mmCIF file of C-alpha atoms and ligand atoms in Angstrom:
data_model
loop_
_atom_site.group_PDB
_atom_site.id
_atom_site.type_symbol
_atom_site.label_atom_id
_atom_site.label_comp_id
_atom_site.label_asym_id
_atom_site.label_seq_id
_atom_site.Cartn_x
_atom_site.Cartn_y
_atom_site.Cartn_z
ATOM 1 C CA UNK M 1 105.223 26.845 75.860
ATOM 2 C CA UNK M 2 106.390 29.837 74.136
ATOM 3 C CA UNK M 3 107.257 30.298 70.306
ATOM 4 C CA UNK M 4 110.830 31.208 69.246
ATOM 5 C CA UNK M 5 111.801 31.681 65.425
ATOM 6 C CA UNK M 6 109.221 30.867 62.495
ATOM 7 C CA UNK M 7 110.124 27.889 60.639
ATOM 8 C CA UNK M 8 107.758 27.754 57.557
ATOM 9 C CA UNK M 9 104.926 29.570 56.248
ATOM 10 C CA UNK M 10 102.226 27.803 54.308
ATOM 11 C CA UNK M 11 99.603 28.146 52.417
ATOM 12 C CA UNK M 12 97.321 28.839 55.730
ATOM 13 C CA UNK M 13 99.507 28.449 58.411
ATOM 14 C CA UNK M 14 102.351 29.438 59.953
ATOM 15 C CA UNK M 15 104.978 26.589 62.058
ATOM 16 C CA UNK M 16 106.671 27.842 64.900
ATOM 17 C CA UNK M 17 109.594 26.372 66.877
ATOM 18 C CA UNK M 18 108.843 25.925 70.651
ATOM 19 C CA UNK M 19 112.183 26.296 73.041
ATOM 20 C CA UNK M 20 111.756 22.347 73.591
ATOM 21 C CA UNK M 21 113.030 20.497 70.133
ATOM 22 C CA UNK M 22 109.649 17.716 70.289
ATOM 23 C CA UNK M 23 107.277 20.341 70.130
ATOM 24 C CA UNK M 24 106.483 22.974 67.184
ATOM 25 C CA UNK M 25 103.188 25.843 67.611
ATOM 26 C CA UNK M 26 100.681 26.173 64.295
ATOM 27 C CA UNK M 27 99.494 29.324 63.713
ATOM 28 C CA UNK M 28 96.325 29.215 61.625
ATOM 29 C CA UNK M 29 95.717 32.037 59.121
ATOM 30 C CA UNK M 30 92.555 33.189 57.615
ATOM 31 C CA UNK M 31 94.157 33.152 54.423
ATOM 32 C CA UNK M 32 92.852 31.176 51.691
ATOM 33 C CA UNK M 33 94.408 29.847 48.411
ATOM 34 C CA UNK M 34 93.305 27.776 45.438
ATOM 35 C CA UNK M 35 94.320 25.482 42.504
ATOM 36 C CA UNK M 36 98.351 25.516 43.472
ATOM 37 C CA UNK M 37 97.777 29.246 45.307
ATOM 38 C CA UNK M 38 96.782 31.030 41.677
ATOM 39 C CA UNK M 39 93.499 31.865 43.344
ATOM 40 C CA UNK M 40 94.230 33.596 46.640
ATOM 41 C CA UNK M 41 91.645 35.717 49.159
ATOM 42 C CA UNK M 42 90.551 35.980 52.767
ATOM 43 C CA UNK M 43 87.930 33.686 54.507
ATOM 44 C CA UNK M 44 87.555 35.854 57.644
ATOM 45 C CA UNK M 45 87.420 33.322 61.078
ATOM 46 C CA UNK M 46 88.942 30.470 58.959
ATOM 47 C CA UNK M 47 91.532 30.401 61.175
ATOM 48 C CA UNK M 48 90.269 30.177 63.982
ATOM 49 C CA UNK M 49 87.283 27.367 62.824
ATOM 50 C CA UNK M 50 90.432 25.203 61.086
ATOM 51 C CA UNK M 51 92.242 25.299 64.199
ATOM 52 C CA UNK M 52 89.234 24.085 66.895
ATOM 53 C CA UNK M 53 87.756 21.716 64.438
ATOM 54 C CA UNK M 54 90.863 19.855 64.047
ATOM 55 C CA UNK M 55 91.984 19.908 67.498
ATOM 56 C CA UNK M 56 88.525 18.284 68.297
ATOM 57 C CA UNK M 57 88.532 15.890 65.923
ATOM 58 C CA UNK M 58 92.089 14.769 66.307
ATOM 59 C CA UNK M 59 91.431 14.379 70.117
ATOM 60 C CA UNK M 60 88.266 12.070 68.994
ATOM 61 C CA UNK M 61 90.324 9.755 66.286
ATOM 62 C CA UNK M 62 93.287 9.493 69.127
ATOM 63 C CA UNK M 63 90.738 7.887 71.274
ATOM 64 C CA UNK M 64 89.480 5.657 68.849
ATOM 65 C CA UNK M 65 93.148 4.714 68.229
ATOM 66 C CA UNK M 66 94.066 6.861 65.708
ATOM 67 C CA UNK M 67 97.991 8.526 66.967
ATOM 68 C CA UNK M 68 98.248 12.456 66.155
ATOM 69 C CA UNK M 69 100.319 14.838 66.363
ATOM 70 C CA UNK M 70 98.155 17.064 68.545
ATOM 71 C CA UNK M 71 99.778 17.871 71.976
ATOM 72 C CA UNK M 72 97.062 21.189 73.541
ATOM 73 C CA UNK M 73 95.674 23.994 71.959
ATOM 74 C CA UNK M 74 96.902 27.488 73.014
ATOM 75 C CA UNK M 75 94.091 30.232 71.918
ATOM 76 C CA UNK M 76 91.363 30.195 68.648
ATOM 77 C CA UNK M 77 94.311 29.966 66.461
ATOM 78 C CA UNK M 78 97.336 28.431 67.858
ATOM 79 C CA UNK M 79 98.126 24.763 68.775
ATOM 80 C CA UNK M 80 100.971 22.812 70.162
ATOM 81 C CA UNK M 81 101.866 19.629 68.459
ATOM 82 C CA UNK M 82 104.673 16.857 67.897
ATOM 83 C CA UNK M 83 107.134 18.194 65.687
ATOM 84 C CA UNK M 84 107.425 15.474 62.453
ATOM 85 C CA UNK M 85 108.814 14.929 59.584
ATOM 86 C CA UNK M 86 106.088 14.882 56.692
ATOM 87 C CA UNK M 87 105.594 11.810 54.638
ATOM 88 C CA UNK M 88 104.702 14.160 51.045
ATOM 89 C CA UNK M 89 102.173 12.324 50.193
ATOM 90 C CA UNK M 90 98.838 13.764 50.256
ATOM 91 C CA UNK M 91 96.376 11.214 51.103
ATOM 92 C CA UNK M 92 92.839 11.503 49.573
ATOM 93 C CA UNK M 93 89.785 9.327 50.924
ATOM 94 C CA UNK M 94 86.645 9.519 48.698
ATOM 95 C CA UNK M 95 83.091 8.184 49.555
ATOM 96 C CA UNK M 96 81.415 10.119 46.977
ATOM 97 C CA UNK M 97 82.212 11.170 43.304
ATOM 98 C CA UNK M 98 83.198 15.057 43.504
ATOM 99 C CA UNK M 99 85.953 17.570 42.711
ATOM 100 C CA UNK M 100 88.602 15.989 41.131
ATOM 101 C CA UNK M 101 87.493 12.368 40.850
ATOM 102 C CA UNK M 102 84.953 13.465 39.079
ATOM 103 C CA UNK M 103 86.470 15.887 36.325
ATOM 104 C CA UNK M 104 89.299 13.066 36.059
ATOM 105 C CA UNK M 105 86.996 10.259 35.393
ATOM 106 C CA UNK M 106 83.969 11.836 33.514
ATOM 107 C CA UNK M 107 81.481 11.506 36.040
ATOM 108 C CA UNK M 108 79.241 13.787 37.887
ATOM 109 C CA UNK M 109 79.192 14.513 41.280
ATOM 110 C CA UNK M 110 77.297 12.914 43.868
ATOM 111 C CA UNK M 111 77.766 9.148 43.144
ATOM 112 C CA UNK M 112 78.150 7.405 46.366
ATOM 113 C CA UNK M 113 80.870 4.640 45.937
ATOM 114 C CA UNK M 114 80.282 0.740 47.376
ATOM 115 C CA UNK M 115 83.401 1.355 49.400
ATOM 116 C CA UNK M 116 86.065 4.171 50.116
ATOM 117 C CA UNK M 117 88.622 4.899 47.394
ATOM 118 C CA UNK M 118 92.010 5.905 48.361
ATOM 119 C CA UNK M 119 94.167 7.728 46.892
ATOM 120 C CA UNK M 120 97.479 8.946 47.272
ATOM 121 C CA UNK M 121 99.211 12.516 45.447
ATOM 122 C CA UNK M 122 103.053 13.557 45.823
ATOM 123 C CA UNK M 123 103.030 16.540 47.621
ATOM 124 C CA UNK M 124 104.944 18.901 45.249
ATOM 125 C CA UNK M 125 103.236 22.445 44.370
ATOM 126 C CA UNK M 126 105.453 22.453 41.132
ATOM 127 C CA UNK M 127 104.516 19.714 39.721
ATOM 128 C CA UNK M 128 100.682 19.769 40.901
ATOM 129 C CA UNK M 129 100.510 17.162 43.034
ATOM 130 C CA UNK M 130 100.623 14.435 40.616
ATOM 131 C CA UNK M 131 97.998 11.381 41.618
ATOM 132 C CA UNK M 132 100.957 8.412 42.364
ATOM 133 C CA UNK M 133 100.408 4.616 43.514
ATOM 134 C CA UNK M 134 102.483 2.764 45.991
ATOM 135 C CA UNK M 135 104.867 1.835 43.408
ATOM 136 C CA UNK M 136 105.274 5.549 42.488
ATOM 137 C CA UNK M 137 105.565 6.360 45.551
ATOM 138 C CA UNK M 138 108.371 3.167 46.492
ATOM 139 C CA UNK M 139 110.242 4.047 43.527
ATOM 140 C CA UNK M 140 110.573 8.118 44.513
ATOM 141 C CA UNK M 141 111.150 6.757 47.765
ATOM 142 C CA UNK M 142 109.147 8.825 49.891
ATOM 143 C CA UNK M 143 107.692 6.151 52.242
ATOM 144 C CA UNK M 144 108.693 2.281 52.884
ATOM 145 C CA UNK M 145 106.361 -0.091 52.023
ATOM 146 C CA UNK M 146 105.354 -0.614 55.884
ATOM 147 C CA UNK M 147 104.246 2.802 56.376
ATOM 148 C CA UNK M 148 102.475 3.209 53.491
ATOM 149 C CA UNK M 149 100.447 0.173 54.590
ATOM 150 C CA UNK M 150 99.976 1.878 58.065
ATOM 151 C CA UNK M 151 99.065 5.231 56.540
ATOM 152 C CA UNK M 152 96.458 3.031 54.308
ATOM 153 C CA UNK M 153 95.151 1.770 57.328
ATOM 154 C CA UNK M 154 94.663 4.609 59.453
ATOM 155 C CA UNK M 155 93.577 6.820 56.488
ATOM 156 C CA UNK M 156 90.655 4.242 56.401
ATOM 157 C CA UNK M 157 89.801 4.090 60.038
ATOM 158 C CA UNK M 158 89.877 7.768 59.943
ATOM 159 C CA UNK M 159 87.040 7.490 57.646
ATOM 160 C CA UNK M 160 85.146 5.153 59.703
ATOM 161 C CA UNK M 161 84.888 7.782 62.810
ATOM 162 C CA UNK M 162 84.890 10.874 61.436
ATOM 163 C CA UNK M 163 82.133 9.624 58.568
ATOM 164 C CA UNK M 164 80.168 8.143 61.764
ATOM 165 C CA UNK M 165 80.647 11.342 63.770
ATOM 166 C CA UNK M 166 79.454 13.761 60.862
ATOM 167 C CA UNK M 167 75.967 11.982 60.015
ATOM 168 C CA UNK M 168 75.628 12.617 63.495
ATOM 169 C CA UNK M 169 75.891 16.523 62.923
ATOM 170 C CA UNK M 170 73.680 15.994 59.434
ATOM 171 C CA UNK M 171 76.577 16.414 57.403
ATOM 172 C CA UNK M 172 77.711 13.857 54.650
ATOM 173 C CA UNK M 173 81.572 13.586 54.363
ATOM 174 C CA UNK M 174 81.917 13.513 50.688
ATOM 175 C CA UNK M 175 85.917 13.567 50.598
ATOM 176 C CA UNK M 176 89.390 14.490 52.623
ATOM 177 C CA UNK M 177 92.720 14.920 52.019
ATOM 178 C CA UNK M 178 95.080 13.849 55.670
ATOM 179 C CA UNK M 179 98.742 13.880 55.911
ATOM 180 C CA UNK M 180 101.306 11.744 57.685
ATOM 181 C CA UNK M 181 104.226 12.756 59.721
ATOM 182 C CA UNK M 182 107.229 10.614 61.014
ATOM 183 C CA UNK M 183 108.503 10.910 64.656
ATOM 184 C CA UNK M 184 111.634 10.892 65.767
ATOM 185 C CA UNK M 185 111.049 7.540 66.998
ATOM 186 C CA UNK M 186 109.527 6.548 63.024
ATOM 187 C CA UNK M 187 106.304 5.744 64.260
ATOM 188 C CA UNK M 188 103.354 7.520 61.763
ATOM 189 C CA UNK M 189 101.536 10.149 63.418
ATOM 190 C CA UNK M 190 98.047 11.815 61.756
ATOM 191 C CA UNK M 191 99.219 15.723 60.977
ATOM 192 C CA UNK M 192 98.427 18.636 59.121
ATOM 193 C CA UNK M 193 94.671 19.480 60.111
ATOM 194 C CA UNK M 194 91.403 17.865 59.213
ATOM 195 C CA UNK M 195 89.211 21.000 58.471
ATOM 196 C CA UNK M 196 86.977 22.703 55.850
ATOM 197 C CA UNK M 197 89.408 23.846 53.802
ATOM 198 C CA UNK M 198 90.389 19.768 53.506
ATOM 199 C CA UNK M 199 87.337 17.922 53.192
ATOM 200 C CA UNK M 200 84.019 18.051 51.236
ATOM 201 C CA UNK M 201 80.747 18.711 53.553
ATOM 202 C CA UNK M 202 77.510 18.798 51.956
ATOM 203 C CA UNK M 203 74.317 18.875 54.208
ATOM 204 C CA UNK M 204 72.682 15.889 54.760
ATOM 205 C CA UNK M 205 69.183 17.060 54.122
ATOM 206 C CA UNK M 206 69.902 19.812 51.656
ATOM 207 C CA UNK M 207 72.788 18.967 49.788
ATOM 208 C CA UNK M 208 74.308 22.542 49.874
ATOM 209 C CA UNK M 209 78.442 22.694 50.456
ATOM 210 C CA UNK M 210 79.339 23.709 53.628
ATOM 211 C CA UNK M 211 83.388 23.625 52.841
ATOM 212 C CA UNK M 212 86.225 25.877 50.983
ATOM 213 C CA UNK M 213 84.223 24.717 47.499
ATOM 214 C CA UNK M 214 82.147 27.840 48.232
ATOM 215 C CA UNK M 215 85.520 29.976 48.188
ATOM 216 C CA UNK M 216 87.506 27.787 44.991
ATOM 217 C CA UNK M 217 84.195 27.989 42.887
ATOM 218 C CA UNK M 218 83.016 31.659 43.829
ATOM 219 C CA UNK M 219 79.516 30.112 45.480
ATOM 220 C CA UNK M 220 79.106 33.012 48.130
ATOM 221 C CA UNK M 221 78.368 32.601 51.741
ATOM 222 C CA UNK M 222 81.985 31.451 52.426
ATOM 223 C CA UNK M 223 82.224 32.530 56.342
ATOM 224 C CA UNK M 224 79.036 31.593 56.478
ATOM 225 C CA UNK M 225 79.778 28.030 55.746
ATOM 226 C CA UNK M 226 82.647 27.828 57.673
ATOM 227 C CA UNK M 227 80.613 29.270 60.668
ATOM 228 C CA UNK M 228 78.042 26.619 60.302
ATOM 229 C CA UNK M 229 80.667 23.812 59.967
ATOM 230 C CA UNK M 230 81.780 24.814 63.591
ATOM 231 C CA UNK M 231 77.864 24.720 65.333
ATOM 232 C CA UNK M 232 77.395 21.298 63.588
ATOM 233 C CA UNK M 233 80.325 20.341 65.292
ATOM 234 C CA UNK M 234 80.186 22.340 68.615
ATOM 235 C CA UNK M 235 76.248 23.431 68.893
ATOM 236 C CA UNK M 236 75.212 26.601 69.287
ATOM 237 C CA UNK M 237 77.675 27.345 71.860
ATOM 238 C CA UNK M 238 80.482 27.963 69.006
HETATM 239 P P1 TMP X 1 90.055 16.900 44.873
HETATM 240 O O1 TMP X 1 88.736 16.338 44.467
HETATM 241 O O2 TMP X 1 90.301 18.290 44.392
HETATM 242 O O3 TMP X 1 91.195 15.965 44.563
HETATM 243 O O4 TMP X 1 90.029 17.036 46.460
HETATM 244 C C1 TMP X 1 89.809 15.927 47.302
HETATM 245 C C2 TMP X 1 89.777 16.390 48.755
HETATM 246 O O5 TMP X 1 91.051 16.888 49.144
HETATM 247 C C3 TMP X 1 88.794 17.522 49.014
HETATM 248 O O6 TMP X 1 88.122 17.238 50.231
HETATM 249 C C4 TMP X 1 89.633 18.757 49.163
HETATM 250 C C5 TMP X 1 90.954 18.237 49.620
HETATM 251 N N1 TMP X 1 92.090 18.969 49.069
HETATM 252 C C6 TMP X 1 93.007 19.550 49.922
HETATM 253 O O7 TMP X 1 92.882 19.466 51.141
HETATM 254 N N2 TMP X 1 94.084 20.209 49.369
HETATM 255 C C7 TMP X 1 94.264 20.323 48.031
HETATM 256 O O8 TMP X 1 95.256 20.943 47.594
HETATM 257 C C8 TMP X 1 93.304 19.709 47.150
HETATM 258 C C9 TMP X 1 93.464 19.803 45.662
HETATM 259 C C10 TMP X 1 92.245 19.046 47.731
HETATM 260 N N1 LIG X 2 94.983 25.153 48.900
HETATM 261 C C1 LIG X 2 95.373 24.448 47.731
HETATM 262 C C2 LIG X 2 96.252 25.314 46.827
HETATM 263 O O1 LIG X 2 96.233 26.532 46.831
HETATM 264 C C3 LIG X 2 94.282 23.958 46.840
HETATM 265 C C4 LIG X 2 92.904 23.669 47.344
HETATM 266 O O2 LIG X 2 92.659 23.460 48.507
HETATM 267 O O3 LIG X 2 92.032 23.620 46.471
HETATM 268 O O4 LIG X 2 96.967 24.701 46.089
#
């Protein structure tokens, strides 16, 4: 499949239309921004360990019944997936206290919760992402009530595999942020990517943050990290 004109350019990717209308091509950068892009640099491979992780790990939630929007990945940075329309909602899932739950909530990091708490933010750089509930998010009408009970669902059984599939690699999932897309069709489809720059990692031995915390709070070791995310996941063949 070949890529025609650019559509979008985020944060740390670029969207690419495809010359059939289903299908759009990702194009993962190695750029790297923080707190609503005022903090901005260069995590050399990012790119290229965003784009494999995900495409792995979306492949593994599909067959535990999770739908995606991944279609087949083209090189180290490029993928093919189902062109949606995304629900702007970001969708947090916490199993430990960190990052913003804990600043919010005057608590230190590190406190493992009973069961998963799930949030929900409006996906709107100008406004910060303001934390919203379903009746926020009903009354700015940016999901029915149906889908945000399917997106509740699957955020959850995400959490189920991928926390399962992580201890196995000796890595705690602390946190993640997923988003939703609509096909054409209106059936809810996982998108966006599932990577370091959108969860927490912290060894399971150690402790230490293996994630983009190293790059928002100037910890050092940033590639690093992101190089040892991807031979937890793939072995030392990565
Ligand atoms: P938070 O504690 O800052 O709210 O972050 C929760 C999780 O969401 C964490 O794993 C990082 C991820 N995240 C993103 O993917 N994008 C963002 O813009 C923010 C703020 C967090
Ligand atoms: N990438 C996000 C931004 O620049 C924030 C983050 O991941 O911390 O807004």
């Amino acid at each position: 499949m070949e890529k025609t004109v650019q559509l979008y350019e985020g944060k740390a990717k670029k969207v690419y239309a495809t010359d059939d209308p289903r299908y759009v091509i990702v194009s993962y950068k190695d750029d790297a921004t923080a707190f609503d892009g005022t903090k901005k640099g260069t995590i050399r491979g990012k790119g290229a360990v965003n784009n494999r992780m995900s495409n792995f790990l979306m492949q593994k939630l599909a067959e535990e019944g999770v739908p995606t929007h991944y279609v087949s990945e083209i090189n180290d940075r490029e993928t093919v997936v189902k062109k949606v329309e995304i629900v702007p909602l970001e969708v947090i899932v916490r199993n430990v206290s960190a990052g913003h739950f804990a600043s919010r909530y005057g608590v230190e990091e590190g406190i493992v919760f009973d069961e998963p708490v799930l949030e929900f933010s409006y996906k709107n750089d100008d406004l910060h992402d303001p934390l919203l509930n379903t009746s926020h998010a009903l009354a700015l009408k940016l999901a029915t009530r149906e889908e945000i009970e399917t997106i509740r669902f699957m955020a959850l059984k995400v959490n189920q595999v991928l926390k399962a599939f992580f201890a196995q690699c000796g890595v705690n999932l602390i946190d993640f942020k997923l988003e939703f897309g609509r096909l054409p069709n209106g059936e809810i489809v996982l998108a966006d990517e599932i990577s370091p720059d959108t969860c927490r990692f912290w060894d399971a031995k150690t402790g230490e943050k293996l994630d983009k915390d190293r790059f928002r709070r100037d910890l050092g070791n940033v590639e690093e990290a992101y190089q040892e995310m991807m031979r937890r996941v793939f072995g030392e063949q990565a």
